[in-house]
PDB file of C-alpha atoms and ligand atoms in Angstrom:
ATOM      1  CA  MET A   1     -16.785  -7.035 -19.295  1.00  0.00           C
ATOM      2  CA  ASN A   2     -16.189  -7.616 -22.869  1.00  0.00           C
ATOM      3  CA  THR A   3     -13.012  -9.444 -24.074  1.00  0.00           C
ATOM      4  CA  VAL A   4     -11.264  -7.962 -27.603  1.00  0.00           C
ATOM      5  CA  THR A   5      -8.289  -9.360 -28.924  1.00  0.00           C
ATOM      6  CA  THR A   6      -7.074  -6.459 -31.466  1.00  0.00           C
ATOM      7  CA  VAL A   7      -5.872  -2.986 -30.978  1.00  0.00           C
ATOM      8  CA  ARG A   8      -8.381  -1.297 -33.029  1.00  0.00           C
ATOM      9  CA  GLU A   9     -11.717  -3.190 -30.860  1.00  0.00           C
ATOM     10  CA  LEU A  10      -9.330  -1.972 -27.716  1.00  0.00           C
ATOM     11  CA  ARG A  11      -8.948   1.575 -29.052  1.00  0.00           C
ATOM     12  CA  ALA A  12     -12.951   1.898 -30.153  1.00  0.00           C
ATOM     13  CA  ALA A  13     -14.042   0.649 -26.641  1.00  0.00           C
ATOM     14  CA  VAL A  14     -11.724   2.975 -25.044  1.00  0.00           C
ATOM     15  CA  ALA A  15     -12.900   5.779 -27.139  1.00  0.00           C
ATOM     16  CA  GLN A  16     -16.654   5.138 -26.312  1.00  0.00           C
ATOM     17  CA  ALA A  17     -15.731   5.056 -22.553  1.00  0.00           C
ATOM     18  CA  ARG A  18     -13.781   8.161 -22.844  1.00  0.00           C
ATOM     19  CA  ALA A  19     -16.598   9.705 -25.010  1.00  0.00           C
ATOM     20  CA  GLU A  20     -19.167   8.815 -21.891  1.00  0.00           C
ATOM     21  CA  GLY A  21     -16.668  10.894 -19.820  1.00  0.00           C
ATOM     22  CA  LYS A  22     -14.987   8.316 -17.961  1.00  0.00           C
ATOM     23  CA  ASP A  23     -11.645   8.252 -16.912  1.00  0.00           C
ATOM     24  CA  VAL A  24      -9.396   5.175 -17.652  1.00  0.00           C
ATOM     25  CA  SER A  25      -7.281   2.910 -15.730  1.00  0.00           C
ATOM     26  CA  LEU A  26      -4.989   0.214 -16.959  1.00  0.00           C
ATOM     27  CA  VAL A  27      -3.504  -3.179 -15.370  1.00  0.00           C
ATOM     28  CA  PRO A  28      -1.174  -5.053 -17.462  1.00  0.00           C
ATOM     29  CA  THR A  29      -1.129  -8.741 -16.623  1.00  0.00           C
ATOM     30  CA  MET A  30       0.316 -12.237 -18.237  1.00  0.00           C
ATOM     31  CA  GLY A  31      -2.864 -14.051 -16.990  1.00  0.00           C
ATOM     32  CA  ASN A  32      -3.036 -16.748 -14.368  1.00  0.00           C
ATOM     33  CA  LEU A  33      -4.400 -14.611 -12.355  1.00  0.00           C
ATOM     34  CA  HIS A  34      -4.404 -14.893  -8.285  1.00  0.00           C
ATOM     35  CA  ALA A  35      -5.461 -12.545  -5.690  1.00  0.00           C
ATOM     36  CA  GLY A  36      -2.695 -10.216  -6.180  1.00  0.00           C
ATOM     37  CA  HIS A  37      -4.078  -9.570  -9.506  1.00  0.00           C
ATOM     38  CA  VAL A  38      -7.450  -9.030  -8.350  1.00  0.00           C
ATOM     39  CA  ALA A  39      -6.280  -6.228  -5.353  1.00  0.00           C
ATOM     40  CA  LEU A  40      -4.866  -4.649  -8.715  1.00  0.00           C
ATOM     41  CA  VAL A  41      -8.115  -4.646 -10.283  1.00  0.00           C
ATOM     42  CA  GLU A  42     -10.125  -3.728  -7.473  1.00  0.00           C
ATOM     43  CA  LYS A  43      -8.211  -0.946  -6.979  1.00  0.00           C
ATOM     44  CA  ALA A  44      -8.028   0.456 -10.165  1.00  0.00           C
ATOM     45  CA  ALA A  45     -11.841   0.190  -9.988  1.00  0.00           C
ATOM     46  CA  GLN A  46     -11.584   2.077  -6.705  1.00  0.00           C
ATOM     47  CA  ARG A  47      -9.773   5.195  -8.417  1.00  0.00           C
ATOM     48  CA  THR A  48     -11.618   5.087 -12.444  1.00  0.00           C
ATOM     49  CA  ASP A  49     -14.523   4.527 -14.141  1.00  0.00           C
ATOM     50  CA  PHE A  50     -13.374   2.536 -16.606  1.00  0.00           C
ATOM     51  CA  VAL A  51     -11.066  -0.423 -15.942  1.00  0.00           C
ATOM     52  CA  VAL A  52      -8.920  -2.073 -18.673  1.00  0.00           C
ATOM     53  CA  ALA A  53      -6.815  -5.114 -17.687  1.00  0.00           C
ATOM     54  CA  SER A  54      -4.772  -7.085 -20.458  1.00  0.00           C
ATOM     55  CA  ILE A  55      -3.569 -10.319 -20.704  1.00  0.00           C
ATOM     56  CA  PHE A  56      -0.631 -10.928 -22.520  1.00  0.00           C
ATOM     57  CA  VAL A  57       2.491 -13.167 -22.317  1.00  0.00           C
ATOM     58  CA  ASN A  58       5.003 -11.173 -23.502  1.00  0.00           C
ATOM     59  CA  PRO A  59       7.523 -13.412 -25.329  1.00  0.00           C
ATOM     60  CA  LEU A  60      10.330 -10.127 -25.307  1.00  0.00           C
ATOM     61  CA  GLN A  61      10.645 -10.293 -21.402  1.00  0.00           C
ATOM     62  CA  PHE A  62      11.550 -14.054 -21.887  1.00  0.00           C
ATOM     63  CA  GLY A  63      15.189 -15.216 -21.721  1.00  0.00           C
ATOM     64  CA  PRO A  64      16.207 -18.283 -24.028  1.00  0.00           C
ATOM     65  CA  ASN A  65      15.864 -21.026 -21.076  1.00  0.00           C
ATOM     66  CA  GLU A  66      13.180 -19.396 -19.053  1.00  0.00           C
ATOM     67  CA  ASP A  67       9.069 -20.676 -18.974  1.00  0.00           C
ATOM     68  CA  LEU A  68       7.967 -18.842 -21.874  1.00  0.00           C
ATOM     69  CA  ASP A  69       6.246 -21.911 -23.579  1.00  0.00           C
ATOM     70  CA  SER A  70       5.288 -23.339 -20.311  1.00  0.00           C
ATOM     71  CA  TYR A  71       3.844 -20.103 -18.463  1.00  0.00           C
ATOM     72  CA  PRO A  72       0.419 -21.136 -17.708  1.00  0.00           C
ATOM     73  CA  ARG A  73      -2.440 -19.805 -19.609  1.00  0.00           C
ATOM     74  CA  THR A  74      -5.721 -20.025 -18.106  1.00  0.00           C
ATOM     75  CA  LEU A  75      -8.190 -17.505 -20.101  1.00  0.00           C
ATOM     76  CA  ALA A  76     -11.548 -18.494 -19.215  1.00  0.00           C
ATOM     77  CA  ALA A  77     -10.806 -18.618 -15.136  1.00  0.00           C
ATOM     78  CA  ASP A  78      -8.872 -15.335 -15.672  1.00  0.00           C
ATOM     79  CA  GLN A  79     -12.206 -13.883 -17.508  1.00  0.00           C
ATOM     80  CA  ALA A  80     -14.183 -14.460 -14.558  1.00  0.00           C
ATOM     81  CA  LYS A  81     -11.915 -13.589 -11.878  1.00  0.00           C
ATOM     82  CA  LEU A  82     -11.495  -9.933 -13.743  1.00  0.00           C
ATOM     83  CA  HIS A  83     -15.222  -9.789 -14.472  1.00  0.00           C
ATOM     84  CA  GLN A  84     -15.771 -10.125 -10.540  1.00  0.00           C
ATOM     85  CA  ALA A  85     -13.281  -7.726  -9.281  1.00  0.00           C
ATOM     86  CA  GLY A  86     -14.746  -4.937 -11.703  1.00  0.00           C
ATOM     87  CA  CYS A  87     -12.643  -4.691 -14.718  1.00  0.00           C
ATOM     88  CA  ASP A  88     -14.811  -3.589 -17.919  1.00  0.00           C
ATOM     89  CA  LEU A  89     -12.781  -4.517 -21.068  1.00  0.00           C
ATOM     90  CA  LEU A  90     -10.479  -7.373 -21.056  1.00  0.00           C
ATOM     91  CA  PHE A  91      -7.415  -6.626 -23.980  1.00  0.00           C
ATOM     92  CA  ALA A  92      -5.953 -10.307 -24.701  1.00  0.00           C
ATOM     93  CA  PRO A  93      -4.108  -9.976 -27.886  1.00  0.00           C
ATOM     94  CA  THR A  94      -2.073 -12.560 -29.792  1.00  0.00           C
ATOM     95  CA  VAL A  95       1.857 -12.379 -30.095  1.00  0.00           C
ATOM     96  CA  GLU A  96       0.909 -11.404 -33.491  1.00  0.00           C
ATOM     97  CA  GLU A  97      -1.344  -8.683 -32.683  1.00  0.00           C
ATOM     98  CA  MET A  98       1.163  -7.047 -30.629  1.00  0.00           C
ATOM     99  CA  TYR A  99       3.903  -7.703 -32.874  1.00  0.00           C
ATOM    100  CA  PRO A 100       2.734  -7.737 -36.260  1.00  0.00           C
ATOM    101  CA  HIS A 101       6.487  -6.976 -37.701  1.00  0.00           C
ATOM    102  CA  GLY A 102       7.945  -9.971 -35.798  1.00  0.00           C
ATOM    103  CA  LEU A 103       9.966  -9.759 -32.446  1.00  0.00           C
ATOM    104  CA  ASN A 104      13.286  -8.923 -33.944  1.00  0.00           C
ATOM    105  CA  SER A 105      12.663  -5.730 -35.806  1.00  0.00           C
ATOM    106  CA  GLN A 106      10.466  -4.215 -32.705  1.00  0.00           C
ATOM    107  CA  THR A 107      11.731  -0.896 -31.929  1.00  0.00           C
ATOM    108  CA  ARG A 108      12.755  -1.912 -27.922  1.00  0.00           C
ATOM    109  CA  VAL A 109      12.391   0.673 -25.082  1.00  0.00           C
ATOM    110  CA  ARG A 110      15.468   0.462 -22.603  1.00  0.00           C
ATOM    111  CA  VAL A 111      15.363   2.476 -19.014  1.00  0.00           C
ATOM    112  CA  SER A 112      19.033   2.677 -17.735  1.00  0.00           C
ATOM    113  CA  GLY A 113      19.876   2.822 -14.167  1.00  0.00           C
ATOM    114  CA  VAL A 114      17.018   1.185 -12.638  1.00  0.00           C
ATOM    115  CA  SER A 115      16.800  -1.681 -15.187  1.00  0.00           C
ATOM    116  CA  GLU A 116      20.493  -3.092 -14.197  1.00  0.00           C
ATOM    117  CA  GLY A 117      21.271  -5.302 -11.303  1.00  0.00           C
ATOM    118  CA  LEU A 118      18.654  -7.346  -9.384  1.00  0.00           C
ATOM    119  CA  CYS A 119      16.599  -9.261 -11.733  1.00  0.00           C
ATOM    120  CA  GLY A 120      18.075  -7.373 -14.625  1.00  0.00           C
ATOM    121  CA  GLY A 121      21.445  -8.754 -14.203  1.00  0.00           C
ATOM    122  CA  SER A 122      20.431 -12.014 -13.631  1.00  0.00           C
ATOM    123  CA  ARG A 123      17.760 -12.009 -16.718  1.00  0.00           C
ATOM    124  CA  PRO A 124      19.469  -9.877 -19.057  1.00  0.00           C
ATOM    125  CA  GLY A 125      16.752  -7.901 -21.310  1.00  0.00           C
ATOM    126  CA  HIS A 126      14.038  -8.830 -19.258  1.00  0.00           C
ATOM    127  CA  PHE A 127      13.192  -5.344 -18.404  1.00  0.00           C
ATOM    128  CA  ASP A 128      14.018  -4.368 -21.878  1.00  0.00           C
ATOM    129  CA  GLY A 129      10.875  -6.617 -23.193  1.00  0.00           C
ATOM    130  CA  VAL A 130       8.799  -5.493 -20.052  1.00  0.00           C
ATOM    131  CA  ALA A 131       9.355  -1.549 -20.693  1.00  0.00           C
ATOM    132  CA  THR A 132       8.790  -2.079 -24.580  1.00  0.00           C
ATOM    133  CA  VAL A 133       5.629  -3.829 -24.172  1.00  0.00           C
ATOM    134  CA  VAL A 134       4.199  -1.862 -21.165  1.00  0.00           C
ATOM    135  CA  THR A 135       4.984   1.276 -23.511  1.00  0.00           C
ATOM    136  CA  LYS A 136       3.128  -0.319 -26.544  1.00  0.00           C
ATOM    137  CA  LEU A 137       0.255  -0.916 -23.981  1.00  0.00           C
ATOM    138  CA  PHE A 138       0.355   2.589 -22.664  1.00  0.00           C
ATOM    139  CA  GLN A 139      -0.065   3.651 -26.352  1.00  0.00           C
ATOM    140  CA  MET A 140      -2.463   1.330 -27.014  1.00  0.00           C
ATOM    141  CA  VAL A 141      -4.951   2.675 -23.866  1.00  0.00           C
ATOM    142  CA  GLN A 142      -3.757   5.762 -23.094  1.00  0.00           C
ATOM    143  CA  PRO A 143      -4.857   5.629 -19.488  1.00  0.00           C
ATOM    144  CA  ASP A 144      -5.025   7.894 -16.697  1.00  0.00           C
ATOM    145  CA  LEU A 145      -3.726   5.278 -14.191  1.00  0.00           C
ATOM    146  CA  ALA A 146      -1.834   2.396 -14.421  1.00  0.00           C
ATOM    147  CA  VAL A 147      -1.636  -0.007 -11.618  1.00  0.00           C
ATOM    148  CA  PHE A 148       1.309  -2.455 -10.837  1.00  0.00           C
ATOM    149  CA  GLY A 149       2.143  -4.937  -7.908  1.00  0.00           C
ATOM    150  CA  GLN A 150       4.994  -4.051  -5.626  1.00  0.00           C
ATOM    151  CA  LYS A 151       6.030  -7.754  -5.372  1.00  0.00           C
ATOM    152  CA  ASP A 152       7.904  -6.999  -8.733  1.00  0.00           C
ATOM    153  CA  PHE A 153       9.251  -4.046  -7.122  1.00  0.00           C
ATOM    154  CA  GLN A 154      12.064  -3.139  -9.495  1.00  0.00           C
ATOM    155  CA  GLN A 155       9.687  -3.429 -12.408  1.00  0.00           C
ATOM    156  CA  LEU A 156       7.797  -0.964 -11.000  1.00  0.00           C
ATOM    157  CA  ALA A 157      11.075   1.345 -10.614  1.00  0.00           C
ATOM    158  CA  VAL A 158      11.641   0.790 -14.311  1.00  0.00           C
ATOM    159  CA  ILE A 159       7.559   1.743 -15.164  1.00  0.00           C
ATOM    160  CA  ARG A 160       7.819   5.105 -13.115  1.00  0.00           C
ATOM    161  CA  THR A 161      11.172   6.121 -14.412  1.00  0.00           C
ATOM    162  CA  LEU A 162       9.613   4.868 -17.695  1.00  0.00           C
ATOM    163  CA  VAL A 163       6.884   7.231 -17.367  1.00  0.00           C
ATOM    164  CA  ARG A 164       9.163  10.196 -16.024  1.00  0.00           C
ATOM    165  CA  ASP A 165      11.494   9.843 -18.711  1.00  0.00           C
ATOM    166  CA  LEU A 166       8.878   9.967 -21.785  1.00  0.00           C
ATOM    167  CA  ASN A 167       6.892  12.224 -20.177  1.00  0.00           C
ATOM    168  CA  MET A 168       3.777  10.142 -20.205  1.00  0.00           C
ATOM    169  CA  PRO A 169       0.693  11.567 -18.447  1.00  0.00           C
ATOM    170  CA  ILE A 170       0.011   8.432 -16.478  1.00  0.00           C
ATOM    171  CA  GLN A 171      -0.348   8.074 -12.887  1.00  0.00           C
ATOM    172  CA  VAL A 172       1.695   4.764 -11.766  1.00  0.00           C
ATOM    173  CA  LEU A 173       0.491   3.155  -8.451  1.00  0.00           C
ATOM    174  CA  GLY A 174       2.260   0.323  -6.628  1.00  0.00           C
ATOM    175  CA  VAL A 175      -0.253  -1.790  -4.850  1.00  0.00           C
ATOM    176  CA  PRO A 176       1.024  -3.737  -1.976  1.00  0.00           C
ATOM    177  CA  THR A 177       2.108  -7.522  -2.225  1.00  0.00           C
ATOM    178  CA  ILE A 178      -0.274 -10.344  -1.235  1.00  0.00           C
ATOM    179  CA  ARG A 179       0.451 -13.039   0.884  1.00  0.00           C
ATOM    180  CA  ALA A 180      -0.810 -16.388   1.604  1.00  0.00           C
ATOM    181  CA  ASP A 181      -1.063 -17.135   4.944  1.00  0.00           C
ATOM    182  CA  ASP A 182       2.146 -18.458   5.729  1.00  0.00           C
ATOM    183  CA  GLY A 183       3.794 -15.317   4.048  1.00  0.00           C
ATOM    184  CA  LEU A 184       4.612 -16.532   0.838  1.00  0.00           C
ATOM    185  CA  ALA A 185       4.171 -13.405  -1.576  1.00  0.00           C
ATOM    186  CA  LEU A 186       1.689 -14.710  -4.576  1.00  0.00           C
ATOM    187  CA  SER A 187       3.030 -15.514  -7.765  1.00  0.00           C
ATOM    188  CA  SER A 188       1.872 -17.090 -10.988  1.00  0.00           C
ATOM    189  CA  ARG A 189       5.081 -19.147 -10.564  1.00  0.00           C
ATOM    190  CA  ASN A 190       3.827 -20.512  -7.171  1.00  0.00           C
ATOM    191  CA  GLY A 191       1.829 -23.056  -9.176  1.00  0.00           C
ATOM    192  CA  TYR A 192       5.293 -24.636 -10.449  1.00  0.00           C
ATOM    193  CA  LEU A 193       6.161 -25.996  -6.898  1.00  0.00           C
ATOM    194  CA  SER A 194       5.305 -29.245  -5.560  1.00  0.00           C
ATOM    195  CA  ALA A 195       3.873 -29.613  -2.282  1.00  0.00           C
ATOM    196  CA  GLU A 196       7.553 -30.311  -0.768  1.00  0.00           C
ATOM    197  CA  GLN A 197       8.880 -27.244  -2.406  1.00  0.00           C
ATOM    198  CA  ARG A 198       5.628 -24.934  -1.524  1.00  0.00           C
ATOM    199  CA  ALA A 199       6.260 -26.200   2.358  1.00  0.00           C
ATOM    200  CA  LEU A 200       9.804 -24.640   1.955  1.00  0.00           C
ATOM    201  CA  ALA A 201       9.003 -21.193   0.027  1.00  0.00           C
ATOM    202  CA  PRO A 202       7.580 -19.456   3.040  1.00  0.00           C
ATOM    203  CA  GLN A 203      11.290 -19.486   4.347  1.00  0.00           C
ATOM    204  CA  LEU A 204      12.242 -16.925   1.738  1.00  0.00           C
ATOM    205  CA  TYR A 205      10.064 -14.237   3.240  1.00  0.00           C
ATOM    206  CA  ARG A 206      10.666 -15.205   7.045  1.00  0.00           C
ATOM    207  CA  ASP A 207      14.563 -14.645   6.103  1.00  0.00           C
ATOM    208  CA  LEU A 208      13.646 -10.995   4.869  1.00  0.00           C
ATOM    209  CA  GLN A 209      11.752 -10.457   8.037  1.00  0.00           C
ATOM    210  CA  LEU A 210      14.643 -11.484  10.209  1.00  0.00           C
ATOM    211  CA  LEU A 211      16.642  -9.237   8.250  1.00  0.00           C
ATOM    212  CA  ALA A 212      14.891  -6.294   8.169  1.00  0.00           C
ATOM    213  CA  GLU A 213      14.405  -6.813  12.384  1.00  0.00           C
ATOM    214  CA  ARG A 214      17.959  -6.394  12.736  1.00  0.00           C
ATOM    215  CA  ILE A 215      18.483  -3.530  10.900  1.00  0.00           C
ATOM    216  CA  GLN A 216      15.374  -2.012  12.621  1.00  0.00           C
ATOM    217  CA  THR A 217      17.241  -3.030  15.902  1.00  0.00           C
ATOM    218  CA  GLY A 218      20.497  -0.897  14.422  1.00  0.00           C
ATOM    219  CA  ALA A 219      22.659  -3.555  12.723  1.00  0.00           C
ATOM    220  CA  ARG A 220      24.438  -1.850   9.908  1.00  0.00           C
ATOM    221  CA  ASN A 221      26.736  -3.937   8.199  1.00  0.00           C
ATOM    222  CA  TYR A 222      25.188  -5.086   5.224  1.00  0.00           C
ATOM    223  CA  GLU A 223      27.806  -6.940   4.093  1.00  0.00           C
ATOM    224  CA  GLN A 224      27.869  -9.322   6.678  1.00  0.00           C
ATOM    225  CA  LEU A 225      24.250  -9.444   7.303  1.00  0.00           C
ATOM    226  CA  ILE A 226      23.947 -10.387   3.390  1.00  0.00           C
ATOM    227  CA  VAL A 227      26.402 -12.933   3.839  1.00  0.00           C
ATOM    228  CA  GLU A 228      24.361 -14.797   6.904  1.00  0.00           C
ATOM    229  CA  THR A 229      20.855 -14.525   5.366  1.00  0.00           C
ATOM    230  CA  LYS A 230      21.809 -16.044   2.419  1.00  0.00           C
ATOM    231  CA  SER A 231      23.512 -18.729   4.180  1.00  0.00           C
ATOM    232  CA  ARG A 232      20.492 -19.173   6.405  1.00  0.00           C
ATOM    233  CA  ILE A 233      18.214 -19.316   2.969  1.00  0.00           C
ATOM    234  CA  GLU A 234      20.830 -22.139   1.718  1.00  0.00           C
ATOM    235  CA  GLN A 235      20.454 -24.016   4.969  1.00  0.00           C
ATOM    236  CA  ALA A 236      16.371 -24.114   3.947  1.00  0.00           C
ATOM    237  CA  GLY A 237      17.210 -25.837   0.946  1.00  0.00           C
ATOM    238  CA  LEU A 238      16.786 -22.819  -1.301  1.00  0.00           C
ATOM    239  CA  ARG A 239      19.106 -21.149  -4.153  1.00  0.00           C
ATOM    240  CA  PRO A 240      19.631 -17.670  -3.510  1.00  0.00           C
ATOM    241  CA  ASP A 241      19.799 -15.515  -6.576  1.00  0.00           C
ATOM    242  CA  TYR A 242      20.514 -12.368  -5.148  1.00  0.00           C
ATOM    243  CA  LEU A 243      19.978 -10.711  -2.230  1.00  0.00           C
ATOM    244  CA  GLU A 244      20.608  -7.174  -1.703  1.00  0.00           C
ATOM    245  CA  ILE A 245      19.654  -3.828   0.594  1.00  0.00           C
ATOM    246  CA  ARG A 246      19.279  -0.872  -1.753  1.00  0.00           C
ATOM    247  CA  GLN A 247      18.050   2.478  -1.676  1.00  0.00           C
ATOM    248  CA  ALA A 248      14.099   2.416  -2.216  1.00  0.00           C
ATOM    249  CA  ASP A 249      13.780   4.816  -4.830  1.00  0.00           C
ATOM    250  CA  THR A 250      16.782   4.926  -6.598  1.00  0.00           C
ATOM    251  CA  LEU A 251      17.866   1.081  -6.591  1.00  0.00           C
ATOM    252  CA  GLN A 252      21.042   2.121  -5.948  1.00  0.00           C
ATOM    253  CA  PRO A 253      23.032  -0.275  -3.145  1.00  0.00           C
ATOM    254  CA  ALA A 254      22.262   1.130   0.397  1.00  0.00           C
ATOM    255  CA  SER A 255      25.036   2.707   2.640  1.00  0.00           C
ATOM    256  CA  ALA A 256      24.502   2.758   6.727  1.00  0.00           C
ATOM    257  CA  ASP A 257      23.116   6.480   6.137  1.00  0.00           C
ATOM    258  CA  ASP A 258      20.308   5.445   3.782  1.00  0.00           C
ATOM    259  CA  ARG A 259      16.869   6.006   5.542  1.00  0.00           C
ATOM    260  CA  GLN A 260      14.546   4.373   2.967  1.00  0.00           C
ATOM    261  CA  LEU A 261      15.684   0.922   1.878  1.00  0.00           C
ATOM    262  CA  VAL A 262      14.500  -2.153   0.151  1.00  0.00           C
ATOM    263  CA  ILE A 263      15.448  -5.877   0.692  1.00  0.00           C
ATOM    264  CA  ALA A 264      15.070  -7.895  -2.352  1.00  0.00           C
ATOM    265  CA  VAL A 265      15.806 -11.049  -3.124  1.00  0.00           C
ATOM    266  CA  ALA A 266      15.295 -14.112  -5.324  1.00  0.00           C
ATOM    267  CA  ALA A 267      16.183 -17.668  -5.126  1.00  0.00           C
ATOM    268  CA  PHE A 268      15.536 -20.766  -6.541  1.00  0.00           C
ATOM    269  CA  ILE A 269      13.002 -23.790  -5.080  1.00  0.00           C
ATOM    270  CA  GLY A 270      14.449 -26.541  -7.554  1.00  0.00           C
ATOM    271  CA  SER A 271      14.156 -24.701 -11.223  1.00  0.00           C
ATOM    272  CA  THR A 272      11.725 -22.482  -9.930  1.00  0.00           C
ATOM    273  CA  ARG A 273      12.572 -19.031  -9.254  1.00  0.00           C
ATOM    274  CA  LEU A 274      11.069 -16.891  -6.778  1.00  0.00           C
ATOM    275  CA  ILE A 275      11.024 -13.193  -5.634  1.00  0.00           C
ATOM    276  CA  ASP A 276      10.119 -11.032  -3.140  1.00  0.00           C
ATOM    277  CA  ASN A 277      10.870  -7.468  -1.068  1.00  0.00           C
ATOM    278  CA  LEU A 278      10.391  -5.511   1.946  1.00  0.00           C
ATOM    279  CA  THR A 279      10.538  -1.895   2.206  1.00  0.00           C
ATOM    280  CA  LEU A 280      11.963  -0.355   5.381  1.00  0.00           C
ATOM    281  CA  ASP A 281      11.711   3.128   6.532  1.00  0.00           C
ATOM    282  CA  LEU A 282      14.122   3.693   9.400  1.00  0.00           C
ATOM    283  CA  ALA A 283      13.484   7.649   9.460  1.00  0.00           C
ATOM    284  CA  GLU A 284      10.486   6.196  11.207  1.00  0.00           C
ATOM    285  CA  ILE A 285      12.269   4.572  14.279  1.00  0.00           C
ATOM    286  CA  HIS A 286      15.216   6.746  14.769  1.00  0.00           C
TER     287      HIS A 286
HETATM  288  O1  PAF B 301       4.472  -7.930 -14.172  1.00  0.00           O
HETATM  289  C1  PAF B 301       3.629  -8.959 -15.261  1.00  0.00           C
HETATM  290  O2  PAF B 301       2.942  -9.611 -15.176  1.00  0.00           O
HETATM  291  C2  PAF B 301       4.514  -8.434 -16.877  1.00  0.00           C
HETATM  292  O3  PAF B 301       5.815  -7.878 -16.346  1.00  0.00           O
HETATM  293  C3  PAF B 301       3.684  -7.381 -17.098  1.00  0.00           C
HETATM  294  C4  PAF B 301       3.989  -5.556 -16.399  1.00  0.00           C
HETATM  295  C5  PAF B 301       2.315  -7.534 -17.503  1.00  0.00           C
HETATM  296  C6  PAF B 301       4.335  -6.809 -18.860  1.00  0.00           C
HETATM  297  O4  PAF B 301       4.300  -7.915 -19.376  1.00  0.00           O
END
């Protein structure tokens, strides 16, 4: 696996792969890779001949009081994992390479609708930063396939909408969340948790499962269910940021008649904010 840091080298390597008749996939990441990322790269390698991964901690998607500076940067370990997973090319640019004219004068991409509420509500501007960097990466690599994790459910919806609305000839693939044995969704931010906090964290998934079970067995008073579940999350020692039941495709608030649902949650443990989600297909059971 080669690592390149400039757009010029990236384009040359992708052009070479194309000249050899290969189809190309892209797995955008911010590094500090775990088994969830490895699953994305493996999926990309199953589907295409030439896999590009990117590692870039994108300042445009972090708010002023967020963890941009402390976000873990672990390039050497990441390179080993990517190589092992079947990645052909790593693009690991600097901030100057990605934003040579500065952050303030950078053209922004805004995906209306699906960017609003949930994480978009708690992290203003976050999805504009994601949509902007992903658009730039798509323009640089021009992949046939792009692979993202379903753990960031709203991000995936933003990217699918972006690709649709800007007529990009890219297939977007969402890969199911990889979890630790106790159910906690793998995330680079899990590394911020103390041992005590780490022991509490799986409660989030347990509460999602409990809520999903109640809906599957016929409960439809979503407002009430949300109040009860939030209170259970609080009792476990976490601080809910949001908990919502939405339509899985549009991310609009769900009504009792909707059949494809996503339950999305964000909660703080200490100062660490974790997100998770569960999708439900009620058409399968009724
Ligand atoms: O999910 C992430 O790691 C980031 O939001 C992404 C998609 C790489 C954009 O910076």
